Short mmCIF file of C-alpha atoms in Angstrom, two decimals:
data_model
loop_
_atom_site.label_atom_id
_atom_site.label_comp_id
_atom_site.label_asym_id
_atom_site.label_seq_id
_atom_site.Cartn_x
_atom_site.Cartn_y
_atom_site.Cartn_z
CA UNK N 70 -5.49 7.39 -28.92
CA UNK N 71 -3.24 6.27 -26.00
CA UNK N 72 -3.04 8.52 -22.98
CA UNK N 73 -0.03 8.93 -20.71
CA UNK N 74 -0.52 8.63 -16.96
CA UNK N 75 2.07 10.04 -14.55
CA UNK N 76 3.29 7.42 -12.12
CA UNK N 77 5.65 6.67 -9.26
CA UNK N 78 7.66 3.45 -9.15
CA UNK N 79 7.55 1.89 -5.69
CA UNK N 80 9.63 -0.93 -4.22
CA UNK N 81 8.54 -2.73 -1.06
CA UNK N 82 8.33 -6.09 0.72
CA UNK N 83 5.98 -8.72 -0.63
CA UNK N 84 3.74 -8.34 2.44
CA UNK N 85 3.37 -4.58 1.93
CA UNK N 86 2.83 -5.10 -1.79
CA UNK N 87 0.00 -7.53 -0.99
CA UNK N 88 -1.62 -4.86 1.19
CA UNK N 89 -1.28 -2.28 -1.59
CA UNK N 90 -2.89 -4.67 -4.08
CA UNK N 91 -5.72 -5.30 -1.60
CA UNK N 92 -6.28 -1.54 -1.15
CA UNK N 93 -6.23 -1.09 -4.92
CA UNK N 94 -8.91 -3.79 -5.36
CA UNK N 95 -11.07 -2.24 -2.61
CA UNK N 96 -10.94 1.11 -4.44
CA UNK N 97 -11.80 -0.16 -7.94
CA UNK N 98 -8.17 -0.40 -9.12
CA UNK N 99 -7.69 3.35 -8.73
CA UNK N 100 -4.05 3.33 -7.53
CA UNK N 101 -1.92 0.81 -9.45
CA UNK N 102 -1.08 1.57 -13.07
CA UNK N 103 1.10 -1.53 -13.55
CA UNK N 104 1.80 -4.41 -11.20
CA UNK N 105 5.40 -5.19 -12.19
CA UNK N 106 6.45 -8.03 -9.86
CA UNK N 107 6.28 -9.12 -6.20
CA UNK N 108 8.24 -6.08 -5.01
CA UNK N 109 7.54 -3.36 -7.60
CA UNK N 110 4.51 -1.46 -8.86
CA UNK N 111 3.79 1.72 -10.77
CA UNK N 112 1.37 3.91 -8.80
CA UNK N 113 -0.63 6.88 -10.08
CA UNK N 114 1.27 9.93 -8.86
CA UNK N 115 -1.88 11.92 -8.10
CA UNK N 116 -3.14 9.12 -5.79
CA UNK N 117 0.20 8.35 -4.09
CA UNK N 118 -0.46 10.34 -0.88
CA UNK N 119 -3.93 8.85 -0.46
CA UNK N 120 -2.49 5.35 -0.89
CA UNK N 121 0.17 6.07 1.75
CA UNK N 122 -2.50 7.17 4.24
CA UNK N 123 -4.65 4.10 3.57
CA UNK N 124 -1.60 1.85 3.92
CA UNK N 125 -0.64 3.49 7.24
CA UNK N 126 -4.17 2.93 8.51
CA UNK N 127 -4.12 -0.74 7.43
CA UNK N 128 -0.71 -1.26 9.03
CA UNK N 129 -1.87 0.33 12.27
CA UNK N 130 -4.91 -1.97 12.32
CA UNK N 131 -2.86 -5.06 11.39
CA UNK N 132 0.34 -4.78 13.41
CA UNK N 133 0.01 -5.50 17.11
CA UNK N 134 2.01 -3.56 19.65
CA UNK N 135 4.31 -5.77 21.75
CA UNK N 136 3.01 -6.45 25.23
CA UNK N 137 4.83 -4.79 28.10
CA UNK N 138 6.71 -7.57 29.94
CA UNK N 139 6.77 -5.59 33.20
CA UNK N 140 3.01 -6.02 33.60
CA UNK N 141 3.27 -9.81 33.85
CA UNK N 142 5.55 -9.75 36.91
#
């Protein structure tokens, strides 16, 4: 018998979506219910907050802070 799973539809850039897909693969496909297209996905509502925290951590590790130009003078 089919079971319903509560989900949240997200829309984001392709680069963020790629990071979400990577996180989902690293966690045994425990976040994404349906990968709709390059900018949309249906995420399990009970795992949404955890996914946000993991994404923030990945973004913090990936995005470099701009260098302070005053130090080079």
